[in-house]
mmCIF file of C-alpha atoms and ligand atoms in Angstrom:
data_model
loop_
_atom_site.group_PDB
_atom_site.id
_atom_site.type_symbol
_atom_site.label_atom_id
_atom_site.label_comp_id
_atom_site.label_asym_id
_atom_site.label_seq_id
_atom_site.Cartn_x
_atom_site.Cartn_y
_atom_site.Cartn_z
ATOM 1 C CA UNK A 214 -10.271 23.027 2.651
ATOM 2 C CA UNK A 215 -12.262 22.846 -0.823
ATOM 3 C CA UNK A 216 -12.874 19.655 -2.790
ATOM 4 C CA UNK A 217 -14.433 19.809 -5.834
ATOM 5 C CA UNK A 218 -15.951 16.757 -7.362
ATOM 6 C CA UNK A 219 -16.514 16.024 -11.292
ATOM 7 C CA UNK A 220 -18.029 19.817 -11.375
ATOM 8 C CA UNK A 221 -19.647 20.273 -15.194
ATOM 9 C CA UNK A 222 -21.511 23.496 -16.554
ATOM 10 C CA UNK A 223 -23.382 24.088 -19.730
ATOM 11 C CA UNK A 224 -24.320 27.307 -21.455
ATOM 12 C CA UNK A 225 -25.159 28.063 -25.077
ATOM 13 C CA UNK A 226 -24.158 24.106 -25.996
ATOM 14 C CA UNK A 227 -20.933 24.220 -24.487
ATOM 15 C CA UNK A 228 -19.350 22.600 -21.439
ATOM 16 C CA UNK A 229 -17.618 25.913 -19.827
ATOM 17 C CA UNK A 230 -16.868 23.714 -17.056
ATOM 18 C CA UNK A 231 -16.554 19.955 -17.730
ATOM 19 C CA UNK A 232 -15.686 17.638 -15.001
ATOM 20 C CA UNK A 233 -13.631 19.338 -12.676
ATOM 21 C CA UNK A 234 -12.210 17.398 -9.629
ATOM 22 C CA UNK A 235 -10.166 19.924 -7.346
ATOM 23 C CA UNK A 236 -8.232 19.543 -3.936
ATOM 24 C CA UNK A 237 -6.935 22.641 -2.272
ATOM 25 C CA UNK A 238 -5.405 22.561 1.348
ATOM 26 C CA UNK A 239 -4.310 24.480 3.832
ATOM 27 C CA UNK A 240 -0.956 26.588 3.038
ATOM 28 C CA UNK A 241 -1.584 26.486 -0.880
ATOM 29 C CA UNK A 242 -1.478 29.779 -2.852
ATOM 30 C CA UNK A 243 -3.414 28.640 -6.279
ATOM 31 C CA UNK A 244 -3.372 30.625 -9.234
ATOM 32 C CA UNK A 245 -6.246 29.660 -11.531
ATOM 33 C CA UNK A 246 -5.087 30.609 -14.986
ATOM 34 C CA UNK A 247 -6.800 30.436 -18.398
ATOM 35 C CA UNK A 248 -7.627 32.795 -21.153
ATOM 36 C CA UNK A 249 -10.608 35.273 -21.356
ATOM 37 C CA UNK A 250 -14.020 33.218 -21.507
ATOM 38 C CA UNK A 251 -12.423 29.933 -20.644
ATOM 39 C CA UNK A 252 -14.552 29.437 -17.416
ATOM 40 C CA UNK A 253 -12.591 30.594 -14.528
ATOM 41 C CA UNK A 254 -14.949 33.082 -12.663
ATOM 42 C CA UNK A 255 -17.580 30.196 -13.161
ATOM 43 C CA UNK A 256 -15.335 27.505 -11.668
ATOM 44 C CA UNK A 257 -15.089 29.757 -9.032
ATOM 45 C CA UNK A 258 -18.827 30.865 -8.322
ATOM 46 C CA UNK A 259 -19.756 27.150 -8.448
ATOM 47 C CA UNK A 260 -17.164 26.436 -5.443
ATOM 48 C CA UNK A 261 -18.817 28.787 -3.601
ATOM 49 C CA UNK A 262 -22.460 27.651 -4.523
ATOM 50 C CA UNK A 263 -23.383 31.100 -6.057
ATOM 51 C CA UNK A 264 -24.792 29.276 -9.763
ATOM 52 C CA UNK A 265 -26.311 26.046 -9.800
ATOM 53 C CA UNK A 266 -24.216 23.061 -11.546
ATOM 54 C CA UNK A 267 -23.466 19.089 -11.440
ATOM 55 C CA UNK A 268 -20.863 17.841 -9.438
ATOM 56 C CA UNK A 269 -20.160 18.694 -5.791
ATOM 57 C CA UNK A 270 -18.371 21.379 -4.178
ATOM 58 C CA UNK A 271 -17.443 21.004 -0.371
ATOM 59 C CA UNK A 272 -18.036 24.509 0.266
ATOM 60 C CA UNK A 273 -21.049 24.602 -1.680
ATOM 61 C CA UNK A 274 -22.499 21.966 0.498
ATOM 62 C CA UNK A 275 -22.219 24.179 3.369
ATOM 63 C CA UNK A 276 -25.057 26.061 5.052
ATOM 64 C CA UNK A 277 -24.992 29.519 4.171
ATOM 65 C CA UNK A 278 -23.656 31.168 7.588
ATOM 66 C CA UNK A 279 -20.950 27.744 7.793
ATOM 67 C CA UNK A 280 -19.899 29.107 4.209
ATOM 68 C CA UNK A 281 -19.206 32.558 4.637
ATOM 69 C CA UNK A 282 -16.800 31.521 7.715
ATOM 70 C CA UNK A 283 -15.450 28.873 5.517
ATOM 71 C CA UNK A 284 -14.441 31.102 2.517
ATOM 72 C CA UNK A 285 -14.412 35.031 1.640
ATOM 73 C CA UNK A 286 -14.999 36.048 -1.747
ATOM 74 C CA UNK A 287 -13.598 38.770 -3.700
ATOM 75 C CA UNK A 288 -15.847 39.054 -6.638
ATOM 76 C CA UNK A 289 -14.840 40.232 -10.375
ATOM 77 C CA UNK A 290 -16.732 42.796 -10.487
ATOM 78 C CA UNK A 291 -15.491 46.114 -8.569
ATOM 79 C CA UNK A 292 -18.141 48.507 -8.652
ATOM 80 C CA UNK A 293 -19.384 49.686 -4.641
ATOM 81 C CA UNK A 294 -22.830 51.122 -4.961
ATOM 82 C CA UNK A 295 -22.678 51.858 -1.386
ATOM 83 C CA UNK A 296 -21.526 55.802 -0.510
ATOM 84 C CA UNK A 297 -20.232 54.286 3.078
ATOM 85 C CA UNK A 298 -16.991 54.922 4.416
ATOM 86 C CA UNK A 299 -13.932 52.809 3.849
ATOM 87 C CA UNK A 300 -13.565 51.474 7.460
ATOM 88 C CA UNK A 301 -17.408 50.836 7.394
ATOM 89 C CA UNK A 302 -16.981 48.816 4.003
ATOM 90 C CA UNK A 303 -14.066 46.367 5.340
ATOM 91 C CA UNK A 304 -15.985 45.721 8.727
ATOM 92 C CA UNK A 305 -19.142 44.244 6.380
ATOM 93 C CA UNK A 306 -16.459 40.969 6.483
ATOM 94 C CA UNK A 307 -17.411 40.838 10.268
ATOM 95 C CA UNK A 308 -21.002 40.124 9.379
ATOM 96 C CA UNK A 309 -20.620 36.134 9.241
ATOM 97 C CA UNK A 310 -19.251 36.024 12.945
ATOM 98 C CA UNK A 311 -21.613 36.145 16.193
ATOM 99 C CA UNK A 312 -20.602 38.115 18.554
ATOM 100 C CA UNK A 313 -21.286 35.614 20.801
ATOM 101 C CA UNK A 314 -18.574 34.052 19.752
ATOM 102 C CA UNK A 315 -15.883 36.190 21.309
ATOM 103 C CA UNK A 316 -13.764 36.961 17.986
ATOM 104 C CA UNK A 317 -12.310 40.334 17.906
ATOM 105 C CA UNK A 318 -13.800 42.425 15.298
ATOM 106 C CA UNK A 319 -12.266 45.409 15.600
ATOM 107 C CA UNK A 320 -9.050 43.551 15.676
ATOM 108 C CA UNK A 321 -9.842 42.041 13.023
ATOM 109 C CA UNK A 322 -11.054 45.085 10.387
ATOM 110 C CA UNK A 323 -7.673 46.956 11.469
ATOM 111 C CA UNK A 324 -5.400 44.024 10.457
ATOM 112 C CA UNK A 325 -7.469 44.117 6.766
ATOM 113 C CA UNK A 326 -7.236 48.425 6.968
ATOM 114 C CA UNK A 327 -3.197 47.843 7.918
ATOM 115 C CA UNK A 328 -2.536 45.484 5.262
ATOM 116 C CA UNK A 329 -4.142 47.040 2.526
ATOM 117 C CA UNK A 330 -2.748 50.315 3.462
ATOM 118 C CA UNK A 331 -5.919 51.771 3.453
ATOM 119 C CA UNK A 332 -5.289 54.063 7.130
ATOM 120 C CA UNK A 333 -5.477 57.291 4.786
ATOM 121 C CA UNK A 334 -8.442 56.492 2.839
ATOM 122 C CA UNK A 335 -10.447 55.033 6.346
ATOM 123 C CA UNK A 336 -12.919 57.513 6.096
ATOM 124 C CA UNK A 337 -13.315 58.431 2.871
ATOM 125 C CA UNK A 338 -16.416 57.545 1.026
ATOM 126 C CA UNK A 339 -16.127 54.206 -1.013
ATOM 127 C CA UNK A 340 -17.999 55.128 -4.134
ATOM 128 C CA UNK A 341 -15.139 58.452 -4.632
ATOM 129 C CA UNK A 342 -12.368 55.832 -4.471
ATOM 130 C CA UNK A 343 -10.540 55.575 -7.463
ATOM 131 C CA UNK A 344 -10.707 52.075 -9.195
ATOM 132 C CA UNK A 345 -7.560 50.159 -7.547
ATOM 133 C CA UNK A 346 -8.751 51.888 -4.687
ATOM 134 C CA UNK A 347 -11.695 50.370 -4.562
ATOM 135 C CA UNK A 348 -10.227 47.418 -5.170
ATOM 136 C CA UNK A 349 -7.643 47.241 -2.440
ATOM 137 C CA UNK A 350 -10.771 48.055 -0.241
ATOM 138 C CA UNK A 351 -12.851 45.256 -1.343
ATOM 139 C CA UNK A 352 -9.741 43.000 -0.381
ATOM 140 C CA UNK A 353 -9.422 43.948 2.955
ATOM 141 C CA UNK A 354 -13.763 43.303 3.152
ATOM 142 C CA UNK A 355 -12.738 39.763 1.976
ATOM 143 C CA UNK A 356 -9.366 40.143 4.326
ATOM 144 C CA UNK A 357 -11.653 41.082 7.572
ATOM 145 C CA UNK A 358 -13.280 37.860 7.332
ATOM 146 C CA UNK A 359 -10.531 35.573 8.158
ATOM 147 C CA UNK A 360 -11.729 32.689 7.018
ATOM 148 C CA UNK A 361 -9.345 29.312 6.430
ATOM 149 C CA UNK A 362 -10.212 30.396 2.655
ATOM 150 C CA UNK A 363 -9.732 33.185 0.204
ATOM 151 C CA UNK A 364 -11.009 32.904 -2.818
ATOM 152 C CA UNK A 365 -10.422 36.049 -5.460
ATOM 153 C CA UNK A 366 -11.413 36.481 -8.823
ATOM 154 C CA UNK A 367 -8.435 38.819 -10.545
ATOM 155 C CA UNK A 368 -7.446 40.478 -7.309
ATOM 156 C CA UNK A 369 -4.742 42.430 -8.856
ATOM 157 C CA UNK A 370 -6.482 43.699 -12.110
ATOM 158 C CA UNK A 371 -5.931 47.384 -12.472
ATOM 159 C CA UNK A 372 -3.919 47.721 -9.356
ATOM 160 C CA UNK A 373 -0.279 49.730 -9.835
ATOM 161 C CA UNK A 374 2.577 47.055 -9.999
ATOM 162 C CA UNK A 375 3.605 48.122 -6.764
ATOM 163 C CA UNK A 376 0.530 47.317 -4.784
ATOM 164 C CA UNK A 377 0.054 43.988 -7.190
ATOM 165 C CA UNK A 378 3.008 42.799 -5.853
ATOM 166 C CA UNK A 379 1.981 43.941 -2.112
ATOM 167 C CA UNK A 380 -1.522 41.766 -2.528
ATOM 168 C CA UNK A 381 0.532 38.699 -4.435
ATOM 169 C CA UNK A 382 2.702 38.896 -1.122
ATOM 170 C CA UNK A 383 -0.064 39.117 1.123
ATOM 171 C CA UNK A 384 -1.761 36.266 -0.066
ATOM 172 C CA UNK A 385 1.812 34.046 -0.389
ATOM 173 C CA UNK A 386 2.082 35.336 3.279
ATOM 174 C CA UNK A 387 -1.434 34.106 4.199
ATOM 175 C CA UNK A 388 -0.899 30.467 2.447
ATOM 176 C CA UNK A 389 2.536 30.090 4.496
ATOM 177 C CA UNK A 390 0.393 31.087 7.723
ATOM 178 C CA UNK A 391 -1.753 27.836 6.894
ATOM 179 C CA UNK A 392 -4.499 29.562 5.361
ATOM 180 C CA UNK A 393 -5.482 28.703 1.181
ATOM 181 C CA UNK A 394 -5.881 31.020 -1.521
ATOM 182 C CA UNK A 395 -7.607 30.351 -4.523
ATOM 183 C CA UNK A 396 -7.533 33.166 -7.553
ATOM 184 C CA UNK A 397 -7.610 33.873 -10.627
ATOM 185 C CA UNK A 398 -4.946 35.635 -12.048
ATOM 186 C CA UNK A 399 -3.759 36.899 -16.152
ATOM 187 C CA UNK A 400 -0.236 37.926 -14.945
ATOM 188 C CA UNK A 401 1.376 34.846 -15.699
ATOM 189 C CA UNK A 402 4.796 36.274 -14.192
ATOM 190 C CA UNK A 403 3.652 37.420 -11.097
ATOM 191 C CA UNK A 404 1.594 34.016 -10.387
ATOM 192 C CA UNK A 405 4.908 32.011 -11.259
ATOM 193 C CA UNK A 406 6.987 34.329 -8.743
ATOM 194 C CA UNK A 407 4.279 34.204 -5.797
ATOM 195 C CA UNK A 408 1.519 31.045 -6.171
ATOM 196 C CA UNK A 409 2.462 27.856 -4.662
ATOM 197 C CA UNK A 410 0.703 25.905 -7.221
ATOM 198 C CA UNK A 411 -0.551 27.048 -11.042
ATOM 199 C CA UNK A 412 -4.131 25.224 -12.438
ATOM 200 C CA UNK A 413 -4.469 25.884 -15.892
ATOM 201 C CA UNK A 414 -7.895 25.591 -17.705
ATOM 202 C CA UNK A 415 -8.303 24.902 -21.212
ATOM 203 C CA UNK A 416 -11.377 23.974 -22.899
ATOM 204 C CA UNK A 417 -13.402 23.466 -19.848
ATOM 205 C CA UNK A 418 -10.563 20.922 -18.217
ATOM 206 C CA UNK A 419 -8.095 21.631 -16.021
ATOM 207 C CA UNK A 420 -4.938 21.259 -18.627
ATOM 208 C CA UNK A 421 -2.109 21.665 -16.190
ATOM 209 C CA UNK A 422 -2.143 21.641 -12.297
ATOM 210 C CA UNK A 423 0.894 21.449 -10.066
ATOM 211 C CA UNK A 424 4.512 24.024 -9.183
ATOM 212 C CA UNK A 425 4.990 27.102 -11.756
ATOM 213 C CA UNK A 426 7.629 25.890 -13.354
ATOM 214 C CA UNK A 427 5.861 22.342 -14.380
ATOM 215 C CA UNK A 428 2.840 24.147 -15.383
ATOM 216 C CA UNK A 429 4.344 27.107 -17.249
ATOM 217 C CA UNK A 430 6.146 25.440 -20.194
ATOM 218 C CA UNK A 431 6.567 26.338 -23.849
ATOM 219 C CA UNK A 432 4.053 23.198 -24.689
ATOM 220 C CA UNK A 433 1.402 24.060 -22.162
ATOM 221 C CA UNK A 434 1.782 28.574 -23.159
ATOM 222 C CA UNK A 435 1.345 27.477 -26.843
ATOM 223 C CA UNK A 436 -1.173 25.320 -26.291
ATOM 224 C CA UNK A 437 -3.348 27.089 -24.433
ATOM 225 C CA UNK A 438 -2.329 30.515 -24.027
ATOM 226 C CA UNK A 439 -0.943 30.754 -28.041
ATOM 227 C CA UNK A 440 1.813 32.406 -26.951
ATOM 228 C CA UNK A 441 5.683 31.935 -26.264
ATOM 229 C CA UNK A 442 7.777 32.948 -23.213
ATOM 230 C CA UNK A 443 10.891 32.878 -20.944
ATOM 231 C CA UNK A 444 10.594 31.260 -17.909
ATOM 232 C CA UNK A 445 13.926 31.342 -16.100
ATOM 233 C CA UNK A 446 15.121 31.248 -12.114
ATOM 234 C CA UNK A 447 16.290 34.504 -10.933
ATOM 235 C CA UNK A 448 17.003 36.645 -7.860
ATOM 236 C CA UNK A 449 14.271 36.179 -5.613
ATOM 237 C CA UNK A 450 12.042 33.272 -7.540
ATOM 238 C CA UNK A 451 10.640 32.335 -11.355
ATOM 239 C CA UNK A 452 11.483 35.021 -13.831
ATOM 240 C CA UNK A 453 8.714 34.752 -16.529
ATOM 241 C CA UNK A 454 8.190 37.106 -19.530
ATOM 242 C CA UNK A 455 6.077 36.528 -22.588
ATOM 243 C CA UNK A 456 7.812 37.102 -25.585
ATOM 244 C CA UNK A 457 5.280 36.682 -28.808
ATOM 245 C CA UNK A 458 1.965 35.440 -29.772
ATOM 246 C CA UNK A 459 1.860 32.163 -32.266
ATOM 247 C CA UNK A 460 -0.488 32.416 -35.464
ATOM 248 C CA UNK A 461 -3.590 30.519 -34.665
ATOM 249 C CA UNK A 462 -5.375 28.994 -38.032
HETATM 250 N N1 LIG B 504 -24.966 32.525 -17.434
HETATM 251 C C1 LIG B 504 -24.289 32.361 -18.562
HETATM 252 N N2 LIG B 504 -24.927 32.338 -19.747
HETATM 253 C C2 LIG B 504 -24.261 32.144 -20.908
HETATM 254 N N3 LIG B 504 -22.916 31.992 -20.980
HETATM 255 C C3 LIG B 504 -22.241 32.028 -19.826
HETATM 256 C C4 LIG B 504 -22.877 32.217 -18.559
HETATM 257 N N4 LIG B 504 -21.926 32.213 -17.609
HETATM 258 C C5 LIG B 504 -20.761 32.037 -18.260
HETATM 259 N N5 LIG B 504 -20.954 31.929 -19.567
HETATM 260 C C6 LIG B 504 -19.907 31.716 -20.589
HETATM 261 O O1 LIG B 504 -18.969 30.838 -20.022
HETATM 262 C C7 LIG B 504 -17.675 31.181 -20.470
HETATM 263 C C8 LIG B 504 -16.751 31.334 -19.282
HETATM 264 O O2 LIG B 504 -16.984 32.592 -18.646
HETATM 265 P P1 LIG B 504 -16.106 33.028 -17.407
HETATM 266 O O3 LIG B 504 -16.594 34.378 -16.986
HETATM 267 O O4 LIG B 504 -16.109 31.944 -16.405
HETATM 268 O O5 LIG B 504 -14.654 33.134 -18.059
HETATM 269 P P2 LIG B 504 -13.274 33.655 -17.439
HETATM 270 O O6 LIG B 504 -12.285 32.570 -17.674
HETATM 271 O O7 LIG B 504 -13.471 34.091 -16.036
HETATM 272 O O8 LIG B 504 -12.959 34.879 -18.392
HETATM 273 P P3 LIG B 504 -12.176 36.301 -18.156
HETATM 274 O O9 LIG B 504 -10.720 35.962 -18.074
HETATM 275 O O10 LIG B 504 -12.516 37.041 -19.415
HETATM 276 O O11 LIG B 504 -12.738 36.938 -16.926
HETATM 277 C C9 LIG B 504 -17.798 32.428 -21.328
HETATM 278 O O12 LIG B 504 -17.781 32.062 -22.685
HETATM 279 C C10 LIG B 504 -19.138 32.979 -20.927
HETATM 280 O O13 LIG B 504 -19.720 33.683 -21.983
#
């Protein structure tokens, strides 16, 4: 579904990215986890082609129109400069399909509208959504394009803990319908309690890759993260729940 081979990136005499070899298949929820500036958002623009870099990316290696039925994309950045109605906004994932090709649009942009429980907000005007909002509405865009692969830089940032736990289900839902998901997340507990699969980067390398519990241990949360935690089995899943930060020198 999205291979990734020995991917590097430079800027400003660093290696944000340096050597990155990646498999994700079908029915894989992967949480990409890292701290601020470590080169997450970058690994995932250069999987999807969008800034130049060495290596190879399956998906990057697509033609355009191939891509965009390959992979959605929910961007970082959450700002709509468009004043166009909600319903209008989620059926811009439609664009990549021909018609020609008999898919259902409309069936389509009403499953993204259902699951994002945006019905009440359908014709309200994008731009006056509040932020989460907004957000849930560029999700269901990204939703509406049902394509084998989501990828999603910090989906749940500045959503309400009710409808971050709603979009980490959605997506666990999607990867157990044979579908992958690939995103970004900072909320360590709700990426050990939903994602299939962790990938930790550290210092442009991918430090840790595999189950929540192998990836989220005290060794791997000092190293990386400077911090120490509780990671425990509990009703329902993985109970995790930082506890302090370590002194750095
Ligand atoms: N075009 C660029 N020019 C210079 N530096 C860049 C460029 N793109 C990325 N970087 C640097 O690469 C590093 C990784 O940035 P990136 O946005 O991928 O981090 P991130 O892990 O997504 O961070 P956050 O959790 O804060 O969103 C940062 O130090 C950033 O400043």
């Amino acid at each position: 579904m999205l291979e990734l081979r020995a991917l590097s990136f430079r800027r400003a005499g660093r290696m944000v990215l340096d050597g990155i070899d990646l498999r994700i298949g079908a029915g894989e929820f992967v949480g990409l986890l890292g701290p601020n500036g470590v080169g997450k958002t970058t690994l995932l623009r250069a999987a999807l082609g969008l800034i130049p870099v060495q290596g190879h990316s399956s998906l990057a290696a697509l033609p355009v129109h191939e891509r965009a039925r390959a992979a959605a994309y929910m961007p970082q950045g959450r700002q709509i400069a468009w004043p166009m109605p909600v319903e209008a906004l989620v059926a811009l994932g439609r664009i990549a399909h021909p018609r020609a090709a008999g898919l259902d649009d409309r069936a389509a942009i009403e499953r993204a509208i259902a699951a994002l429980h945006l019905g009440p907000l359908r014709h309200r005007r994008a731009t006056e959504l509040s932020g989460g909002e907004q957000a849930r509405t560029l999700i269901a865009r990204a939703l509406a394009q049902e394509t084998p692969l989501l990828i999603a830089d910090e989906p749940i940032a500045g959503l309400d803990p009710a409808a971050q736990i709603e979009v980490m289900r959605l997506f666990r839902h999607l990867a157990d319908q044979g579908r992958g998901v690939l995103a970004s997340l900072h909320d360590l507990g709700l990426a050990a309690r939903h994602c299939t699969r962790l990938i930790l980067l550290g210092q442009g390398r991918i430090a840790a890759d595999g189950p929540p519990e192998t990836v989220l241990t005290a060794e791997n949360l000092a190293r990386i993260f400077g911090i120490t935690a509780h990671l425990t089995h509990g009703p329902g899943g993985l109970l995790f729940q930082p506890l302090d930060t370590i002194p750095r020198d």
